[in-house]
Amino acid sequence: MSNQEKIQILLAEIGKVVIGQEKMINRLLIGLFTNGHILLEGVPGLAKTLTISTLAKTLHLSFQRIQFTPDLLPADLVGTMIFNPKEAEFEVKKGPIFANLILADEINRSPAKVQSALLEAMQERQVTIGENTYPLDYPFLVLATQNPVEQEGTYPLPEAQVDRFMMKIFVGYPSKEQELAVMRKMANINFKPEINAILNKEDIAKIRDEINQITISETLEKYIIELVFATRYPAEYGLTQEAQYIQFGASPRASISMNRAAKALAYLKQRDFVLPEDIKEVAVDVLNHRIILNYEAEADGINTRQIIENILKNVPITQ
């Protein structure tokens, strides 16, 4: 059985529980297959946590759900040194971060110390406990959720940490037909579908190798660079209105993430080459958390999505 066939079976397994939300599922798979962390933002009740936990069940990987709260400590995340009186020495008690898939639920509810501990794990794929550093298992992926509605008891994520996420996905409401199907399915108290694990570590490693072989032309590589530079120097691209709203543009991680995401999207569409449409489709998710707007943008009701859409309209693909 090919990896493409396995992915279709995996999607069918997720579909036993999750109705709709195809974009969210697609982006989670892109993150899984390109080693990129994903941040999901949406109001409560949109199946963010359910989708991630269902995806975890379709994989032969270890999974930990961590509920972020204001009183969470870094040791609750990474582990700590405990004294063993029998051996008369300290030994390491590893925390839940030592899993392949981490669901960081409501990540913006924990203070800066916890965020910095997670930052090392996300970027370096390692954790420091005491004086020793411990590598995390392969693959290691943080799938985080946050609620944009409540501000009380939340701690905005530092820009340095937000930049570590490959993509930030805004999760929207389902359609009427989808919500009717969700209601009918979930209203059944005895609804407990059996989810089968489809992919293992070796499958994921092979898929990552196959995505790495996807062709992207030099023209499209340069197009990615132009899009990212347009967020930094919008006036040079004729985007004078955007120039007054953007405080900081996207980092070089945006170029890398857009390249990887476009390749993975082409792979999921069962192509072995990237089209301009692939780049445009992932651009919003890759860029929306990396562009920092000023107070003037907030006062005028301008958001990053509008800025990115204007950039995509005005930056041409040149040979």
Coordinates of C-alpha atoms in Angstrom, one line a residue:
M1 CA 0.0 0.0 0.0
S2 CA 1.4 3.4 -1.0
N3 CA 1.7 6.3 1.5
Q4 CA -0.9 8.3 -0.5
E5 CA -3.4 5.4 0.1
K6 CA -2.5 5.3 3.8
I7 CA -3.2 9.1 4.0
Q8 CA -6.6 8.6 2.5
I9 CA -7.4 5.9 5.0
L10 CA -6.1 8.1 7.8
L11 CA -8.5 10.9 6.6
A12 CA -11.4 8.5 6.6
E13 CA -10.5 7.5 10.2
I14 CA -10.5 11.1 11.3
G15 CA -13.8 11.6 9.4
K16 CA -15.5 9.0 11.7
V17 CA -15.3 11.7 14.5
V18 CA -14.7 15.1 12.9
I19 CA -17.1 16.5 10.4
G20 CA -15.9 19.3 8.1
Q21 CA -12.9 21.3 9.2
E22 CA -11.0 20.0 6.1
K23 CA -8.6 22.9 6.1
M24 CA -7.6 22.4 9.8
I25 CA -7.0 18.7 9.2
N26 CA -5.0 19.5 6.0
R27 CA -2.8 21.9 7.9
L28 CA -2.2 19.6 10.8
L29 CA -1.0 16.9 8.3
I30 CA 1.3 19.5 6.6
G31 CA 2.8 20.2 10.1
L32 CA 3.2 16.5 10.8
F33 CA 4.8 15.7 7.5
T34 CA 7.2 18.7 7.5
N35 CA 8.2 18.8 11.1
G36 CA 6.4 22.1 11.7
H37 CA 4.5 23.1 14.9
I38 CA 0.9 24.3 14.3
L39 CA -1.1 26.9 16.3
L40 CA -4.9 26.7 16.1
E41 CA -6.9 29.8 17.1
G42 CA -10.7 29.8 17.3
V43 CA -13.6 30.3 19.7
P44 CA -14.5 27.3 22.0
G45 CA -16.4 24.4 20.6
L46 CA -15.0 24.2 17.1
A47 CA -13.4 20.7 17.6
K48 CA -9.8 22.0 17.8
T49 CA -8.8 19.7 20.7
L50 CA -11.0 16.8 19.4
T51 CA -9.4 17.0 15.9
I52 CA -5.8 16.9 17.3
S53 CA -6.6 14.0 19.8
T54 CA -8.3 12.1 16.9
L55 CA -5.3 12.6 14.7
A56 CA -3.1 11.3 17.5
K57 CA -5.2 8.1 17.6
T58 CA -4.5 7.5 13.9
L59 CA -0.7 7.5 14.5
H60 CA 1.5 4.9 16.2
L61 CA 3.1 7.8 18.3
S62 CA 3.1 8.7 21.9
F63 CA 0.7 11.6 22.7
Q64 CA 0.3 13.9 25.7
R65 CA -2.4 16.6 26.2
I66 CA -1.2 19.4 28.5
Q67 CA -3.8 21.8 29.8
F68 CA -2.1 25.2 30.2
T69 CA -3.2 27.1 33.2
P70 CA -1.9 30.3 35.0
D71 CA -0.4 28.1 37.8
L72 CA 1.5 25.7 35.5
L73 CA 5.2 25.5 36.3
P74 CA 8.0 24.7 33.8
A75 CA 8.7 21.5 35.9
D76 CA 5.1 20.4 35.2
L77 CA 6.0 20.5 31.5
V78 CA 9.6 19.3 31.2
G79 CA 10.1 17.4 34.4
T80 CA 12.3 17.9 37.4
M81 CA 15.0 16.4 39.6
I82 CA 13.7 14.4 42.6
F83 CA 15.7 13.0 45.5
N84 CA 15.8 9.2 45.8
P85 CA 16.5 8.4 49.5
K86 CA 17.2 4.8 48.7
E87 CA 20.1 5.7 46.3
A88 CA 20.9 8.9 48.2
E89 CA 21.0 10.9 44.9
F90 CA 18.9 13.0 42.7
E91 CA 17.3 11.4 39.6
V92 CA 15.4 12.8 36.7
K93 CA 11.6 12.5 36.5
K94 CA 10.7 13.4 32.9
G95 CA 7.6 15.5 32.2
P96 CA 4.8 15.1 29.6
I97 CA 6.9 17.0 27.0
F98 CA 8.7 13.7 26.3
A99 CA 6.2 12.5 23.8
N100 CA 6.0 12.6 20.0
L101 CA 2.8 14.7 19.8
I102 CA 2.0 17.4 22.3
L103 CA -1.4 19.0 22.5
A104 CA -0.8 22.3 24.2
D105 CA -4.3 23.2 25.1
E106 CA -5.1 27.0 25.6
I107 CA -1.3 27.7 25.3
N108 CA -1.8 31.4 26.1
R109 CA -3.0 30.7 29.6
S110 CA 0.4 30.1 31.0
P111 CA 3.0 32.7 32.1
A112 CA 6.4 33.5 30.5
K113 CA 8.5 30.9 32.4
V114 CA 6.4 28.1 31.0
Q115 CA 6.5 29.6 27.5
S116 CA 10.3 29.8 27.6
A117 CA 10.6 26.2 28.6
L118 CA 8.3 25.2 25.7
L119 CA 10.4 27.5 23.4
E120 CA 13.5 25.4 23.8
A121 CA 11.7 22.2 23.2
M122 CA 10.0 23.6 20.0
Q123 CA 13.2 25.1 18.5
E124 CA 16.0 22.8 19.6
R125 CA 14.0 19.5 20.1
Q126 CA 15.7 19.1 23.4
V127 CA 14.9 19.9 27.1
T128 CA 17.2 21.0 29.9
I129 CA 16.6 19.6 33.4
G130 CA 19.1 20.6 36.0
E131 CA 22.5 20.6 34.4
N132 CA 21.7 18.0 31.7
T133 CA 20.1 18.3 28.3
Y134 CA 17.9 15.5 27.0
P135 CA 16.9 15.1 23.3
L136 CA 13.3 14.7 22.5
D137 CA 12.0 11.7 20.6
Y138 CA 11.6 11.8 16.8
P139 CA 9.2 13.0 15.5
F140 CA 8.3 15.8 18.0
L141 CA 5.4 18.1 17.2
V142 CA 3.6 20.8 19.2
L143 CA 0.0 21.3 18.2
A144 CA -1.3 24.2 20.2
T145 CA -4.7 25.8 20.6
Q146 CA -5.7 29.3 21.9
N147 CA -9.0 31.1 22.5
P148 CA -9.1 34.6 21.0
V149 CA -12.2 35.7 23.0
E150 CA -11.3 35.7 26.6
Q151 CA -8.5 38.1 27.7
E152 CA -8.7 37.7 31.4
G153 CA -6.2 35.2 32.7
T154 CA -4.3 35.0 29.4
Y155 CA -0.7 35.8 28.6
P156 CA 0.0 36.9 25.0
L157 CA 2.6 34.6 23.4
P158 CA 6.0 36.3 22.8
E159 CA 6.8 37.1 19.2
A160 CA 9.8 34.8 19.4
Q161 CA 7.6 31.9 20.3
V162 CA 4.8 32.6 17.9
D163 CA 7.5 32.7 15.1
R164 CA 8.4 29.0 16.0
F165 CA 5.0 27.9 14.8
M166 CA 5.1 27.0 11.1
M167 CA 1.5 28.1 10.6
K168 CA -1.3 29.7 12.6
I169 CA -4.7 28.5 11.5
F170 CA -7.9 30.5 12.2
V171 CA -10.6 27.9 12.8
G172 CA -14.1 29.1 11.7
Y173 CA -17.6 28.0 12.3
P174 CA -19.0 25.0 10.3
S175 CA -21.7 25.4 7.7
K176 CA -25.4 24.7 8.5
E177 CA -25.2 21.2 6.9
Q178 CA -22.0 20.4 8.7
E179 CA -23.4 21.5 12.1
L180 CA -26.5 19.5 11.5
A181 CA -24.4 16.4 10.9
V182 CA -22.3 17.2 14.0
M183 CA -25.4 17.6 16.1
R184 CA -26.9 14.3 14.9
K185 CA -23.7 12.4 15.5
M186 CA -22.7 13.9 18.8
A187 CA -26.2 13.9 20.3
N188 CA -25.9 10.1 20.5
I189 CA -24.7 9.5 24.0
N190 CA -23.3 6.1 22.9
F191 CA -21.3 7.5 20.1
K192 CA -17.8 6.0 20.6
P193 CA -16.2 5.2 17.2
E194 CA -13.2 2.9 17.0
I195 CA -10.2 4.8 15.6
N196 CA -7.5 2.7 14.0
A197 CA -3.8 3.7 14.0
I198 CA -2.6 4.0 10.3
L199 CA 0.8 5.6 10.2
N200 CA 3.9 4.7 12.2
K201 CA 7.3 6.5 12.6
E202 CA 8.8 4.8 9.5
D203 CA 5.8 5.8 7.4
I204 CA 6.1 9.5 8.5
A205 CA 9.8 9.4 7.8
K206 CA 9.2 8.1 4.3
I207 CA 6.5 10.7 3.6
R208 CA 8.8 13.4 4.7
D209 CA 11.5 12.1 2.3
E210 CA 8.9 12.0 -0.5
I211 CA 7.8 15.6 0.2
N212 CA 11.5 16.6 0.1
Q213 CA 11.7 15.3 -3.5
I214 CA 8.7 17.5 -4.6
T215 CA 9.9 19.9 -7.3
I216 CA 9.7 23.7 -6.9
S217 CA 10.9 25.9 -9.7
E218 CA 13.4 28.7 -9.2
T219 CA 10.7 31.1 -10.3
L220 CA 8.4 30.0 -7.5
E221 CA 11.3 30.0 -5.0
K222 CA 11.9 33.7 -5.9
Y223 CA 8.2 34.3 -5.7
I224 CA 8.2 33.1 -2.0
I225 CA 11.1 35.5 -1.3
E226 CA 9.3 38.4 -3.0
L227 CA 6.2 37.7 -0.8
V228 CA 8.2 37.7 2.4
F229 CA 10.2 40.8 1.4
A230 CA 6.9 42.6 0.6
T231 CA 5.9 42.2 4.3
R232 CA 9.2 43.9 5.3
Y233 CA 9.5 46.7 2.7
P234 CA 5.9 47.1 1.4
A235 CA 6.5 50.6 0.0
E236 CA 9.1 49.1 -2.5
Y237 CA 6.3 47.0 -3.9
G238 CA 3.8 49.8 -4.3
L239 CA 2.0 48.9 -1.1
T240 CA 2.0 52.4 0.4
Q241 CA -1.2 51.9 2.5
E242 CA 0.2 48.6 3.9
A243 CA 3.5 50.4 4.7
Q244 CA 1.8 52.6 7.2
Y245 CA 0.3 49.7 9.1
I246 CA 3.2 47.1 9.3
Q247 CA 5.6 47.5 12.2
F248 CA 7.6 44.4 11.6
G249 CA 7.6 42.0 8.6
A250 CA 8.0 38.2 8.5
S251 CA 11.3 36.5 9.5
P252 CA 13.4 34.2 7.3
R253 CA 11.5 31.3 8.9
A254 CA 8.5 32.4 6.9
S255 CA 10.4 31.7 3.6
I256 CA 11.4 28.2 4.8
S257 CA 8.0 27.4 6.2
M258 CA 6.2 28.6 3.0
N259 CA 8.5 26.4 0.8
R260 CA 7.9 23.3 3.0
A261 CA 4.2 23.9 3.3
A262 CA 3.7 24.4 -0.4
K263 CA 5.6 21.2 -1.2
A264 CA 3.5 19.3 1.4
L265 CA 0.3 20.7 0.0
A266 CA 1.3 19.6 -3.5
Y267 CA 2.1 16.1 -2.1
L268 CA -1.3 15.9 -0.4
K269 CA -2.9 16.9 -3.7
Q270 CA -1.0 14.0 -5.2
R271 CA 1.3 16.1 -7.4
D272 CA 5.1 15.9 -7.6
F273 CA 5.6 19.6 -8.3
V274 CA 4.5 22.9 -6.7
L275 CA 2.1 25.3 -8.4
P276 CA 1.7 29.1 -7.7
E277 CA -1.7 28.3 -6.2
D278 CA -0.1 26.0 -3.6
I279 CA 2.1 29.0 -2.4
K280 CA -0.9 31.4 -2.3
E281 CA -3.0 28.8 -0.4
V282 CA -0.5 28.4 2.4
A283 CA 0.8 32.0 2.4
V284 CA -1.9 33.4 4.8
D285 CA -1.4 30.6 7.3
V286 CA 2.4 31.0 7.2
L287 CA 2.4 34.8 7.4
N288 CA -0.5 35.9 9.5
H289 CA 1.3 35.5 12.9
R290 CA 4.6 36.8 11.6
I291 CA 3.5 40.2 10.5
I292 CA 3.3 42.7 13.5
L293 CA 0.9 45.6 12.9
N294 CA 1.1 49.0 14.7
Y295 CA -1.6 50.8 16.7
E296 CA -2.7 52.7 13.7
A297 CA -3.8 49.4 12.0
E298 CA -5.7 48.5 15.1
A299 CA -7.4 51.9 15.2
D300 CA -8.4 51.6 11.5
G301 CA -9.7 48.0 11.9
I302 CA -7.0 46.5 9.7
N303 CA -5.9 42.9 10.3
T304 CA -3.0 40.8 8.9
R305 CA -5.3 38.8 6.7
Q306 CA -6.3 41.9 4.7
I307 CA -2.6 42.9 4.4
I308 CA -1.5 39.5 3.1
E309 CA -4.4 39.3 0.6
N310 CA -3.3 42.7 -0.8
I311 CA 0.3 41.5 -1.0
L312 CA -0.8 38.4 -2.9
K313 CA -2.7 40.6 -5.3
N314 CA 0.1 43.1 -5.9
V315 CA 3.3 40.9 -5.9
P316 CA 3.7 39.3 -9.4
I317 CA 5.4 36.1 -10.3
T318 CA 8.4 37.1 -12.3
Q319 CA 10.7 34.9 -14.4

